[in-house]
JSON list of C-alpha atoms in Angstrom, two decimals:
[
{"chain": "A", "resi": 179, "resn": "UNK", "atom": "CA", "xyz": [84.06, 132.26, 80.34]},
{"chain": "A", "resi": 180, "resn": "UNK", "atom": "CA", "xyz": [87.38, 133.99, 80.42]},
{"chain": "A", "resi": 181, "resn": "UNK", "atom": "CA", "xyz": [89.34, 134.82, 83.85]},
{"chain": "A", "resi": 182, "resn": "UNK", "atom": "CA", "xyz": [91.79, 137.24, 84.91]},
{"chain": "A", "resi": 183, "resn": "UNK", "atom": "CA", "xyz": [93.19, 138.28, 88.18]},
{"chain": "A", "resi": 184, "resn": "UNK", "atom": "CA", "xyz": [92.09, 141.66, 89.36]},
{"chain": "A", "resi": 185, "resn": "UNK", "atom": "CA", "xyz": [95.51, 143.27, 88.60]},
{"chain": "A", "resi": 186, "resn": "UNK", "atom": "CA", "xyz": [95.64, 141.68, 85.31]},
{"chain": "A", "resi": 187, "resn": "UNK", "atom": "CA", "xyz": [94.95, 144.35, 82.47]},
{"chain": "A", "resi": 188, "resn": "UNK", "atom": "CA", "xyz": [93.43, 142.78, 79.29]},
{"chain": "A", "resi": 189, "resn": "UNK", "atom": "CA", "xyz": [91.50, 143.84, 76.25]},
{"chain": "A", "resi": 190, "resn": "UNK", "atom": "CA", "xyz": [88.39, 142.22, 74.62]},
{"chain": "A", "resi": 191, "resn": "UNK", "atom": "CA", "xyz": [86.60, 141.85, 71.22]},
{"chain": "A", "resi": 192, "resn": "UNK", "atom": "CA", "xyz": [84.39, 139.58, 69.36]},
{"chain": "A", "resi": 193, "resn": "UNK", "atom": "CA", "xyz": [85.42, 136.42, 67.32]},
{"chain": "A", "resi": 194, "resn": "UNK", "atom": "CA", "xyz": [81.99, 134.62, 66.38]},
{"chain": "A", "resi": 195, "resn": "UNK", "atom": "CA", "xyz": [82.33, 131.07, 67.92]},
{"chain": "A", "resi": 196, "resn": "UNK", "atom": "CA", "xyz": [82.62, 127.80, 65.91]},
{"chain": "A", "resi": 197, "resn": "UNK", "atom": "CA", "xyz": [79.57, 125.83, 65.23]},
{"chain": "A", "resi": 198, "resn": "UNK", "atom": "CA", "xyz": [80.84, 122.98, 67.57]},
{"chain": "A", "resi": 199, "resn": "UNK", "atom": "CA", "xyz": [83.83, 123.51, 69.88]},
{"chain": "A", "resi": 200, "resn": "UNK", "atom": "CA", "xyz": [86.35, 120.62, 69.98]},
{"chain": "A", "resi": 201, "resn": "UNK", "atom": "CA", "xyz": [89.11, 120.11, 72.40]},
{"chain": "A", "resi": 202, "resn": "UNK", "atom": "CA", "xyz": [92.06, 117.68, 72.70]},
{"chain": "A", "resi": 203, "resn": "UNK", "atom": "CA", "xyz": [91.78, 115.47, 75.88]},
{"chain": "A", "resi": 204, "resn": "UNK", "atom": "CA", "xyz": [95.22, 115.99, 77.45]},
{"chain": "A", "resi": 205, "resn": "UNK", "atom": "CA", "xyz": [94.64, 115.50, 81.13]},
{"chain": "A", "resi": 206, "resn": "UNK", "atom": "CA", "xyz": [92.97, 113.12, 83.30]},
{"chain": "A", "resi": 207, "resn": "UNK", "atom": "CA", "xyz": [89.39, 114.20, 83.66]},
{"chain": "A", "resi": 208, "resn": "UNK", "atom": "CA", "xyz": [88.17, 115.26, 87.26]},
{"chain": "A", "resi": 209, "resn": "UNK", "atom": "CA", "xyz": [84.70, 113.72, 88.23]},
{"chain": "A", "resi": 210, "resn": "UNK", "atom": "CA", "xyz": [82.65, 115.92, 90.23]},
{"chain": "A", "resi": 211, "resn": "UNK", "atom": "CA", "xyz": [79.33, 114.64, 92.05]},
{"chain": "A", "resi": 212, "resn": "UNK", "atom": "CA", "xyz": [77.18, 117.81, 91.96]},
{"chain": "A", "resi": 213, "resn": "UNK", "atom": "CA", "xyz": [75.50, 118.37, 95.51]},
{"chain": "A", "resi": 214, "resn": "UNK", "atom": "CA", "xyz": [72.39, 119.64, 93.67]},
{"chain": "A", "resi": 215, "resn": "UNK", "atom": "CA", "xyz": [69.19, 117.69, 93.38]},
{"chain": "A", "resi": 216, "resn": "UNK", "atom": "CA", "xyz": [69.30, 114.80, 90.76]},
{"chain": "A", "resi": 217, "resn": "UNK", "atom": "CA", "xyz": [66.35, 116.45, 88.95]},
{"chain": "A", "resi": 218, "resn": "UNK", "atom": "CA", "xyz": [68.50, 119.52, 88.39]},
{"chain": "A", "resi": 219, "resn": "UNK", "atom": "CA", "xyz": [69.53, 119.92, 84.66]},
{"chain": "A", "resi": 220, "resn": "UNK", "atom": "CA", "xyz": [73.02, 118.89, 83.88]},
{"chain": "A", "resi": 221, "resn": "UNK", "atom": "CA", "xyz": [74.06, 122.21, 82.61]},
{"chain": "A", "resi": 222, "resn": "UNK", "atom": "CA", "xyz": [72.85, 123.98, 85.62]},
{"chain": "A", "resi": 223, "resn": "UNK", "atom": "CA", "xyz": [74.99, 121.64, 87.81]},
{"chain": "A", "resi": 224, "resn": "UNK", "atom": "CA", "xyz": [77.93, 122.41, 85.39]},
{"chain": "A", "resi": 225, "resn": "UNK", "atom": "CA", "xyz": [77.19, 126.23, 86.02]},
{"chain": "A", "resi": 226, "resn": "UNK", "atom": "CA", "xyz": [77.30, 126.14, 89.56]},
{"chain": "A", "resi": 227, "resn": "UNK", "atom": "CA", "xyz": [80.48, 123.91, 89.58]},
{"chain": "A", "resi": 228, "resn": "UNK", "atom": "CA", "xyz": [82.07, 126.46, 87.18]},
{"chain": "A", "resi": 229, "resn": "UNK", "atom": "CA", "xyz": [81.27, 129.45, 89.41]},
{"chain": "A", "resi": 230, "resn": "UNK", "atom": "CA", "xyz": [82.25, 127.58, 92.64]},
{"chain": "A", "resi": 231, "resn": "UNK", "atom": "CA", "xyz": [85.73, 126.19, 91.24]},
{"chain": "A", "resi": 232, "resn": "UNK", "atom": "CA", "xyz": [86.93, 128.90, 89.27]},
{"chain": "A", "resi": 233, "resn": "UNK", "atom": "CA", "xyz": [85.52, 132.19, 90.13]},
{"chain": "A", "resi": 234, "resn": "UNK", "atom": "CA", "xyz": [87.36, 133.98, 93.06]},
{"chain": "A", "resi": 235, "resn": "UNK", "atom": "CA", "xyz": [86.63, 137.43, 94.66]},
{"chain": "A", "resi": 236, "resn": "UNK", "atom": "CA", "xyz": [88.44, 140.29, 92.98]},
{"chain": "A", "resi": 237, "resn": "UNK", "atom": "CA", "xyz": [88.54, 138.61, 89.56]},
{"chain": "A", "resi": 238, "resn": "UNK", "atom": "CA", "xyz": [87.59, 140.14, 86.13]},
{"chain": "A", "resi": 239, "resn": "UNK", "atom": "CA", "xyz": [85.59, 137.72, 84.21]},
{"chain": "A", "resi": 240, "resn": "UNK", "atom": "CA", "xyz": [84.62, 137.60, 80.44]},
{"chain": "A", "resi": 241, "resn": "UNK", "atom": "CA", "xyz": [80.94, 136.50, 80.25]},
{"chain": "A", "resi": 242, "resn": "UNK", "atom": "CA", "xyz": [79.94, 134.41, 77.19]},
{"chain": "A", "resi": 243, "resn": "UNK", "atom": "CA", "xyz": [76.69, 133.75, 75.68]},
{"chain": "A", "resi": 244, "resn": "UNK", "atom": "CA", "xyz": [74.23, 131.10, 75.60]},
{"chain": "A", "resi": 245, "resn": "UNK", "atom": "CA", "xyz": [72.07, 128.79, 77.94]},
{"chain": "A", "resi": 246, "resn": "UNK", "atom": "CA", "xyz": [74.90, 127.64, 80.10]},
{"chain": "A", "resi": 247, "resn": "UNK", "atom": "CA", "xyz": [76.58, 131.29, 80.34]},
{"chain": "A", "resi": 248, "resn": "UNK", "atom": "CA", "xyz": [73.02, 132.49, 81.36]},
{"chain": "A", "resi": 249, "resn": "UNK", "atom": "CA", "xyz": [73.00, 129.88, 84.24]},
{"chain": "A", "resi": 250, "resn": "UNK", "atom": "CA", "xyz": [76.40, 130.99, 85.35]},
{"chain": "A", "resi": 251, "resn": "UNK", "atom": "CA", "xyz": [75.48, 134.67, 85.28]},
{"chain": "A", "resi": 252, "resn": "UNK", "atom": "CA", "xyz": [72.51, 133.98, 87.34]},
{"chain": "A", "resi": 253, "resn": "UNK", "atom": "CA", "xyz": [74.18, 131.98, 89.82]},
{"chain": "A", "resi": 254, "resn": "UNK", "atom": "CA", "xyz": [77.25, 134.38, 90.22]},
{"chain": "A", "resi": 255, "resn": "UNK", "atom": "CA", "xyz": [74.75, 137.28, 90.73]},
{"chain": "A", "resi": 256, "resn": "UNK", "atom": "CA", "xyz": [73.39, 135.16, 93.63]},
{"chain": "A", "resi": 257, "resn": "UNK", "atom": "CA", "xyz": [76.77, 134.46, 95.09]},
{"chain": "A", "resi": 258, "resn": "UNK", "atom": "CA", "xyz": [77.58, 138.22, 94.87]},
{"chain": "A", "resi": 259, "resn": "UNK", "atom": "CA", "xyz": [74.31, 139.36, 96.57]},
{"chain": "A", "resi": 260, "resn": "UNK", "atom": "CA", "xyz": [75.07, 136.57, 99.48]},
{"chain": "A", "resi": 261, "resn": "UNK", "atom": "CA", "xyz": [78.46, 137.81, 99.80]},
{"chain": "A", "resi": 262, "resn": "UNK", "atom": "CA", "xyz": [79.93, 134.54, 99.06]},
{"chain": "A", "resi": 263, "resn": "UNK", "atom": "CA", "xyz": [81.90, 136.55, 96.29]},
{"chain": "A", "resi": 264, "resn": "UNK", "atom": "CA", "xyz": [83.10, 139.99, 96.52]},
{"chain": "A", "resi": 265, "resn": "UNK", "atom": "CA", "xyz": [84.43, 142.65, 93.95]},
{"chain": "A", "resi": 266, "resn": "UNK", "atom": "CA", "xyz": [83.87, 140.46, 90.80]},
{"chain": "A", "resi": 267, "resn": "UNK", "atom": "CA", "xyz": [83.62, 142.43, 87.55]},
{"chain": "A", "resi": 268, "resn": "UNK", "atom": "CA", "xyz": [82.11, 141.11, 84.36]},
{"chain": "A", "resi": 269, "resn": "UNK", "atom": "CA", "xyz": [83.10, 141.88, 80.96]},
{"chain": "A", "resi": 270, "resn": "UNK", "atom": "CA", "xyz": [80.19, 141.14, 78.71]},
{"chain": "A", "resi": 271, "resn": "UNK", "atom": "CA", "xyz": [81.07, 139.39, 75.36]},
{"chain": "A", "resi": 272, "resn": "UNK", "atom": "CA", "xyz": [77.59, 140.06, 73.75]},
{"chain": "A", "resi": 273, "resn": "UNK", "atom": "CA", "xyz": [74.55, 142.26, 74.32]},
{"chain": "A", "resi": 274, "resn": "UNK", "atom": "CA", "xyz": [72.95, 139.16, 75.69]},
{"chain": "A", "resi": 275, "resn": "UNK", "atom": "CA", "xyz": [75.36, 138.50, 78.41]},
{"chain": "A", "resi": 276, "resn": "UNK", "atom": "CA", "xyz": [75.46, 142.37, 79.26]},
{"chain": "A", "resi": 277, "resn": "UNK", "atom": "CA", "xyz": [71.73, 142.31, 79.72]},
{"chain": "A", "resi": 278, "resn": "UNK", "atom": "CA", "xyz": [71.69, 139.24, 81.87]},
{"chain": "A", "resi": 279, "resn": "UNK", "atom": "CA", "xyz": [74.44, 140.42, 83.94]},
{"chain": "A", "resi": 280, "resn": "UNK", "atom": "CA", "xyz": [72.95, 143.63, 84.49]},
{"chain": "A", "resi": 281, "resn": "UNK", "atom": "CA", "xyz": [69.57, 141.90, 85.65]},
{"chain": "A", "resi": 282, "resn": "UNK", "atom": "CA", "xyz": [71.28, 139.95, 88.19]},
{"chain": "A", "resi": 283, "resn": "UNK", "atom": "CA", "xyz": [73.45, 142.82, 89.65]},
{"chain": "A", "resi": 284, "resn": "UNK", "atom": "CA", "xyz": [76.73, 141.90, 88.33]},
{"chain": "A", "resi": 285, "resn": "UNK", "atom": "CA", "xyz": [79.00, 145.05, 87.89]},
{"chain": "A", "resi": 286, "resn": "UNK", "atom": "CA", "xyz": [80.24, 145.34, 84.36]},
{"chain": "A", "resi": 287, "resn": "UNK", "atom": "CA", "xyz": [83.00, 146.96, 82.49]},
{"chain": "A", "resi": 288, "resn": "UNK", "atom": "CA", "xyz": [83.32, 147.41, 78.81]},
{"chain": "A", "resi": 289, "resn": "UNK", "atom": "CA", "xyz": [86.17, 147.22, 76.27]},
{"chain": "A", "resi": 290, "resn": "UNK", "atom": "CA", "xyz": [86.35, 148.02, 72.68]},
{"chain": "A", "resi": 291, "resn": "UNK", "atom": "CA", "xyz": [88.39, 145.26, 71.37]},
{"chain": "A", "resi": 292, "resn": "UNK", "atom": "CA", "xyz": [86.96, 142.00, 70.17]},
{"chain": "A", "resi": 293, "resn": "UNK", "atom": "CA", "xyz": [85.99, 138.85, 72.27]},
{"chain": "A", "resi": 294, "resn": "UNK", "atom": "CA", "xyz": [88.97, 136.82, 70.87]},
{"chain": "A", "resi": 295, "resn": "UNK", "atom": "CA", "xyz": [91.16, 139.38, 72.52]},
{"chain": "A", "resi": 296, "resn": "UNK", "atom": "CA", "xyz": [89.43, 138.47, 75.94]},
{"chain": "A", "resi": 297, "resn": "UNK", "atom": "CA", "xyz": [90.13, 135.11, 75.75]},
{"chain": "A", "resi": 298, "resn": "UNK", "atom": "CA", "xyz": [93.92, 135.46, 74.55]},
{"chain": "A", "resi": 299, "resn": "UNK", "atom": "CA", "xyz": [94.70, 137.91, 77.41]},
{"chain": "A", "resi": 300, "resn": "UNK", "atom": "CA", "xyz": [92.99, 136.00, 80.12]},
{"chain": "A", "resi": 301, "resn": "UNK", "atom": "CA", "xyz": [94.68, 133.66, 82.49]},
{"chain": "A", "resi": 302, "resn": "UNK", "atom": "CA", "xyz": [92.27, 130.87, 81.93]},
{"chain": "A", "resi": 303, "resn": "UNK", "atom": "CA", "xyz": [89.27, 130.34, 79.63]},
{"chain": "A", "resi": 304, "resn": "UNK", "atom": "CA", "xyz": [86.47, 127.86, 80.80]},
{"chain": "A", "resi": 305, "resn": "UNK", "atom": "CA", "xyz": [84.12, 126.30, 78.38]},
{"chain": "A", "resi": 306, "resn": "UNK", "atom": "CA", "xyz": [80.91, 124.55, 79.38]},
{"chain": "A", "resi": 307, "resn": "UNK", "atom": "CA", "xyz": [79.25, 122.00, 77.02]},
{"chain": "A", "resi": 308, "resn": "UNK", "atom": "CA", "xyz": [77.04, 118.93, 77.28]},
{"chain": "A", "resi": 309, "resn": "UNK", "atom": "CA", "xyz": [78.21, 115.35, 77.41]},
{"chain": "A", "resi": 310, "resn": "UNK", "atom": "CA", "xyz": [77.13, 114.59, 73.96]},
{"chain": "A", "resi": 311, "resn": "UNK", "atom": "CA", "xyz": [79.01, 117.60, 72.48]},
{"chain": "A", "resi": 312, "resn": "UNK", "atom": "CA", "xyz": [82.46, 116.72, 73.75]},
{"chain": "A", "resi": 313, "resn": "UNK", "atom": "CA", "xyz": [84.85, 115.15, 71.48]},
{"chain": "A", "resi": 314, "resn": "UNK", "atom": "CA", "xyz": [88.28, 114.02, 72.81]},
{"chain": "A", "resi": 315, "resn": "UNK", "atom": "CA", "xyz": [89.76, 114.08, 69.24]},
{"chain": "A", "resi": 316, "resn": "UNK", "atom": "CA", "xyz": [90.91, 117.28, 67.30]},
{"chain": "A", "resi": 317, "resn": "UNK", "atom": "CA", "xyz": [88.26, 117.61, 64.61]},
{"chain": "A", "resi": 318, "resn": "UNK", "atom": "CA", "xyz": [85.26, 119.74, 63.63]},
{"chain": "A", "resi": 319, "resn": "UNK", "atom": "CA", "xyz": [85.14, 123.43, 62.28]},
{"chain": "A", "resi": 320, "resn": "UNK", "atom": "CA", "xyz": [87.29, 126.54, 62.98]},
{"chain": "A", "resi": 321, "resn": "UNK", "atom": "CA", "xyz": [85.98, 130.00, 62.13]},
{"chain": "A", "resi": 322, "resn": "UNK", "atom": "CA", "xyz": [88.18, 132.48, 60.37]},
{"chain": "A", "resi": 323, "resn": "UNK", "atom": "CA", "xyz": [87.59, 136.20, 60.14]},
{"chain": "A", "resi": 324, "resn": "UNK", "atom": "CA", "xyz": [88.63, 137.58, 56.85]},
{"chain": "A", "resi": 325, "resn": "UNK", "atom": "CA", "xyz": [88.37, 140.70, 54.73]},
{"chain": "A", "resi": 326, "resn": "UNK", "atom": "CA", "xyz": [85.23, 140.75, 52.82]},
{"chain": "A", "resi": 327, "resn": "UNK", "atom": "CA", "xyz": [86.43, 142.30, 49.56]},
{"chain": "A", "resi": 328, "resn": "UNK", "atom": "CA", "xyz": [88.47, 139.44, 48.65]},
{"chain": "A", "resi": 329, "resn": "UNK", "atom": "CA", "xyz": [86.92, 136.62, 50.80]},
{"chain": "A", "resi": 330, "resn": "UNK", "atom": "CA", "xyz": [86.69, 134.26, 47.80]},
{"chain": "A", "resi": 331, "resn": "UNK", "atom": "CA", "xyz": [90.47, 134.36, 47.14]},
{"chain": "A", "resi": 332, "resn": "UNK", "atom": "CA", "xyz": [91.15, 133.95, 50.78]},
{"chain": "A", "resi": 333, "resn": "UNK", "atom": "CA", "xyz": [88.79, 130.97, 50.93]},
{"chain": "A", "resi": 334, "resn": "UNK", "atom": "CA", "xyz": [90.43, 129.48, 47.97]},
{"chain": "A", "resi": 335, "resn": "UNK", "atom": "CA", "xyz": [94.10, 129.73, 49.41]},
{"chain": "A", "resi": 336, "resn": "UNK", "atom": "CA", "xyz": [92.65, 128.28, 52.75]},
{"chain": "A", "resi": 337, "resn": "UNK", "atom": "CA", "xyz": [91.21, 125.39, 50.85]},
{"chain": "A", "resi": 338, "resn": "UNK", "atom": "CA", "xyz": [94.43, 124.84, 48.97]},
{"chain": "A", "resi": 339, "resn": "UNK", "atom": "CA", "xyz": [96.13, 124.54, 52.27]},
{"chain": "A", "resi": 340, "resn": "UNK", "atom": "CA", "xyz": [94.12, 121.72, 53.43]},
{"chain": "A", "resi": 341, "resn": "UNK", "atom": "CA", "xyz": [93.16, 120.11, 50.08]},
{"chain": "A", "resi": 342, "resn": "UNK", "atom": "CA", "xyz": [91.14, 116.79, 50.67]},
{"chain": "A", "resi": 343, "resn": "UNK", "atom": "CA", "xyz": [91.08, 117.53, 54.56]},
{"chain": "A", "resi": 344, "resn": "UNK", "atom": "CA", "xyz": [88.68, 120.38, 54.82]},
{"chain": "A", "resi": 345, "resn": "UNK", "atom": "CA", "xyz": [85.90, 122.23, 53.31]},
{"chain": "A", "resi": 346, "resn": "UNK", "atom": "CA", "xyz": [85.78, 126.17, 53.42]},
{"chain": "A", "resi": 347, "resn": "UNK", "atom": "CA", "xyz": [82.02, 127.64, 53.63]},
{"chain": "A", "resi": 348, "resn": "UNK", "atom": "CA", "xyz": [81.23, 131.46, 54.02]},
{"chain": "A", "resi": 349, "resn": "UNK", "atom": "CA", "xyz": [78.79, 131.61, 57.14]},
{"chain": "A", "resi": 350, "resn": "UNK", "atom": "CA", "xyz": [75.40, 132.86, 56.19]},
{"chain": "A", "resi": 351, "resn": "UNK", "atom": "CA", "xyz": [73.54, 135.28, 58.51]},
{"chain": "A", "resi": 352, "resn": "UNK", "atom": "CA", "xyz": [70.03, 133.32, 57.76]},
{"chain": "A", "resi": 353, "resn": "UNK", "atom": "CA", "xyz": [69.77, 129.51, 57.46]},
{"chain": "A", "resi": 354, "resn": "UNK", "atom": "CA", "xyz": [72.06, 127.29, 55.58]},
{"chain": "A", "resi": 355, "resn": "UNK", "atom": "CA", "xyz": [72.97, 128.91, 52.23]},
{"chain": "A", "resi": 356, "resn": "UNK", "atom": "CA", "xyz": [75.69, 126.67, 50.86]},
{"chain": "A", "resi": 357, "resn": "UNK", "atom": "CA", "xyz": [79.40, 127.09, 50.76]},
{"chain": "A", "resi": 358, "resn": "UNK", "atom": "CA", "xyz": [79.29, 130.77, 49.26]},
{"chain": "A", "resi": 359, "resn": "UNK", "atom": "CA", "xyz": [76.93, 132.06, 52.09]},
{"chain": "A", "resi": 360, "resn": "UNK", "atom": "CA", "xyz": [74.04, 132.86, 49.83]},
{"chain": "A", "resi": 361, "resn": "UNK", "atom": "CA", "xyz": [72.93, 136.44, 49.43]},
{"chain": "A", "resi": 362, "resn": "UNK", "atom": "CA", "xyz": [73.01, 137.27, 53.02]},
{"chain": "A", "resi": 363, "resn": "UNK", "atom": "CA", "xyz": [76.54, 136.35, 54.40]},
{"chain": "A", "resi": 364, "resn": "UNK", "atom": "CA", "xyz": [77.40, 137.46, 57.85]},
{"chain": "A", "resi": 365, "resn": "UNK", "atom": "CA", "xyz": [79.09, 140.78, 57.94]},
{"chain": "A", "resi": 366, "resn": "UNK", "atom": "CA", "xyz": [80.66, 141.94, 61.25]},
{"chain": "A", "resi": 367, "resn": "UNK", "atom": "CA", "xyz": [80.50, 145.39, 62.57]},
{"chain": "A", "resi": 368, "resn": "UNK", "atom": "CA", "xyz": [84.03, 145.85, 60.97]},
{"chain": "A", "resi": 369, "resn": "UNK", "atom": "CA", "xyz": [82.83, 144.71, 57.65]},
{"chain": "A", "resi": 370, "resn": "UNK", "atom": "CA", "xyz": [84.41, 141.29, 57.80]},
{"chain": "A", "resi": 371, "resn": "UNK", "atom": "CA", "xyz": [83.05, 137.80, 56.76]},
{"chain": "A", "resi": 372, "resn": "UNK", "atom": "CA", "xyz": [83.24, 134.56, 58.56]},
{"chain": "A", "resi": 373, "resn": "UNK", "atom": "CA", "xyz": [84.59, 131.45, 56.93]},
{"chain": "A", "resi": 374, "resn": "UNK", "atom": "CA", "xyz": [84.05, 128.07, 58.69]},
{"chain": "A", "resi": 375, "resn": "UNK", "atom": "CA", "xyz": [86.86, 125.84, 57.77]},
{"chain": "A", "resi": 376, "resn": "UNK", "atom": "CA", "xyz": [85.38, 122.32, 58.23]},
{"chain": "A", "resi": 377, "resn": "UNK", "atom": "CA", "xyz": [87.82, 119.43, 58.78]},
{"chain": "A", "resi": 378, "resn": "UNK", "atom": "CA", "xyz": [86.94, 116.10, 57.45]},
{"chain": "A", "resi": 379, "resn": "UNK", "atom": "CA", "xyz": [89.71, 114.29, 58.87]},
{"chain": "A", "resi": 380, "resn": "UNK", "atom": "CA", "xyz": [91.21, 114.57, 62.43]},
{"chain": "A", "resi": 381, "resn": "UNK", "atom": "CA", "xyz": [93.40, 117.71, 62.91]},
{"chain": "A", "resi": 382, "resn": "UNK", "atom": "CA", "xyz": [96.85, 116.67, 63.59]},
{"chain": "A", "resi": 383, "resn": "UNK", "atom": "CA", "xyz": [98.12, 119.94, 65.24]},
{"chain": "A", "resi": 384, "resn": "UNK", "atom": "CA", "xyz": [96.10, 123.12, 66.21]},
{"chain": "A", "resi": 385, "resn": "UNK", "atom": "CA", "xyz": [99.31, 124.98, 66.49]},
{"chain": "A", "resi": 386, "resn": "UNK", "atom": "CA", "xyz": [100.31, 124.28, 63.01]},
{"chain": "A", "resi": 387, "resn": "UNK", "atom": "CA", "xyz": [96.85, 125.28, 61.76]},
{"chain": "A", "resi": 388, "resn": "UNK", "atom": "CA", "xyz": [96.86, 128.39, 63.59]},
{"chain": "A", "resi": 389, "resn": "UNK", "atom": "CA", "xyz": [100.36, 129.16, 62.14]},
{"chain": "A", "resi": 390, "resn": "UNK", "atom": "CA", "xyz": [99.47, 128.60, 58.69]},
{"chain": "A", "resi": 391, "resn": "UNK", "atom": "CA", "xyz": [96.15, 130.59, 58.91]},
{"chain": "A", "resi": 392, "resn": "UNK", "atom": "CA", "xyz": [97.96, 133.62, 60.09]},
{"chain": "A", "resi": 393, "resn": "UNK", "atom": "CA", "xyz": [100.33, 133.47, 57.07]},
{"chain": "A", "resi": 394, "resn": "UNK", "atom": "CA", "xyz": [97.45, 134.14, 54.68]},
{"chain": "A", "resi": 395, "resn": "UNK", "atom": "CA", "xyz": [97.09, 137.77, 53.50]},
{"chain": "A", "resi": 396, "resn": "UNK", "atom": "CA", "xyz": [93.57, 138.83, 54.36]},
{"chain": "A", "resi": 397, "resn": "UNK", "atom": "CA", "xyz": [92.89, 136.52, 57.40]},
{"chain": "A", "resi": 398, "resn": "UNK", "atom": "CA", "xyz": [92.02, 139.15, 60.21]},
{"chain": "A", "resi": 399, "resn": "UNK", "atom": "CA", "xyz": [91.67, 136.43, 63.17]},
{"chain": "A", "resi": 400, "resn": "UNK", "atom": "CA", "xyz": [90.60, 132.88, 63.80]},
{"chain": "A", "resi": 401, "resn": "UNK", "atom": "CA", "xyz": [88.76, 130.98, 66.49]},
{"chain": "A", "resi": 402, "resn": "UNK", "atom": "CA", "xyz": [91.95, 129.04, 67.77]},
{"chain": "A", "resi": 403, "resn": "UNK", "atom": "CA", "xyz": [93.03, 129.70, 71.24]},
{"chain": "A", "resi": 404, "resn": "UNK", "atom": "CA", "xyz": [96.57, 128.12, 71.77]},
{"chain": "A", "resi": 405, "resn": "UNK", "atom": "CA", "xyz": [98.23, 130.23, 74.32]},
{"chain": "A", "resi": 406, "resn": "UNK", "atom": "CA", "xyz": [95.74, 130.37, 76.98]},
{"chain": "A", "resi": 407, "resn": "UNK", "atom": "CA", "xyz": [95.07, 127.68, 79.61]},
{"chain": "A", "resi": 408, "resn": "UNK", "atom": "CA", "xyz": [91.55, 126.28, 78.87]},
{"chain": "A", "resi": 409, "resn": "UNK", "atom": "CA", "xyz": [89.39, 124.07, 80.71]},
{"chain": "A", "resi": 410, "resn": "UNK", "atom": "CA", "xyz": [86.24, 122.27, 79.43]},
{"chain": "A", "resi": 411, "resn": "UNK", "atom": "CA", "xyz": [83.38, 121.52, 82.11]},
{"chain": "A", "resi": 412, "resn": "UNK", "atom": "CA", "xyz": [81.43, 118.70, 80.54]},
{"chain": "A", "resi": 413, "resn": "UNK", "atom": "CA", "xyz": [77.73, 118.26, 81.82]},
{"chain": "A", "resi": 414, "resn": "UNK", "atom": "CA", "xyz": [76.81, 114.62, 82.18]},
{"chain": "A", "resi": 415, "resn": "UNK", "atom": "CA", "xyz": [73.48, 113.39, 83.16]},
{"chain": "A", "resi": 416, "resn": "UNK", "atom": "CA", "xyz": [74.72, 112.18, 86.65]},
{"chain": "A", "resi": 417, "resn": "UNK", "atom": "CA", "xyz": [78.32, 113.90, 86.93]},
{"chain": "A", "resi": 418, "resn": "UNK", "atom": "CA", "xyz": [80.04, 116.90, 85.94]},
{"chain": "A", "resi": 419, "resn": "UNK", "atom": "CA", "xyz": [83.64, 116.27, 84.41]},
{"chain": "A", "resi": 420, "resn": "UNK", "atom": "CA", "xyz": [86.39, 118.74, 83.73]},
{"chain": "A", "resi": 421, "resn": "UNK", "atom": "CA", "xyz": [89.23, 118.36, 81.21]},
{"chain": "A", "resi": 422, "resn": "UNK", "atom": "CA", "xyz": [92.05, 120.77, 81.12]},
{"chain": "A", "resi": 423, "resn": "UNK", "atom": "CA", "xyz": [94.15, 121.76, 77.95]},
{"chain": "A", "resi": 424, "resn": "UNK", "atom": "CA", "xyz": [97.64, 122.81, 78.73]},
{"chain": "A", "resi": 425, "resn": "UNK", "atom": "CA", "xyz": [99.08, 125.70, 76.95]},
{"chain": "A", "resi": 426, "resn": "UNK", "atom": "CA", "xyz": [102.64, 124.08, 76.50]},
{"chain": "A", "resi": 427, "resn": "UNK", "atom": "CA", "xyz": [101.01, 121.02, 74.99]},
{"chain": "A", "resi": 428, "resn": "UNK", "atom": "CA", "xyz": [99.31, 122.92, 72.27]},
{"chain": "A", "resi": 429, "resn": "UNK", "atom": "CA", "xyz": [102.24, 125.22, 71.44]},
{"chain": "A", "resi": 430, "resn": "UNK", "atom": "CA", "xyz": [104.49, 122.21, 71.00]},
{"chain": "A", "resi": 431, "resn": "UNK", "atom": "CA", "xyz": [102.16, 121.00, 68.29]},
{"chain": "A", "resi": 432, "resn": "UNK", "atom": "CA", "xyz": [100.88, 117.95, 70.24]}
]
């Protein structure tokens, strides 16, 4: 989810998320003992905590997709109907989130830019993950949006940047089709392909990775958020933890 104050203008659009989100643990995690029944799923507890802790009346909120986001949207609709929250506007980042938000009575606004722009323009981005998905170190894969006509040359240039430290695969639209993306690679509405830069060693600096990717001709965008305050809500079996990634830390290359 991406949050902005009611008076803050921002634009949106759609960067396809990486297979696994990874974050650097830079602040002491806060532990929250959720008040819901112990029988409630960890993600549902995390969804309630996210709405109760981060959503305020008058906010504009980017609504993501997935199981956890669906739970957030459902609970947010309940809070709006009860009057606990007022004048909250959702910006759907997919057809799925738009459908869910409309179903639960959340007022919507639509923007023509991509989803990555939502996150970059927001005051804060909040991600929800299960505890087993959380990694405190910088590793994993980073999605890179590239021009499709010369995608292979771009992939080779990215591969040269991280020789021995990363593999570059074109994302397929169906199944696992290998590094070249098979016969049916993903093609976005703007005609771009998506490359997954899969790091095989820890990443020393996300800021340096973002900077190096942006120097490559043909790279349209990437999945790194380095100028927005980010929080991760971690759904554990018995508790909810939050970890905050401070903007200044990332910009200084830590």
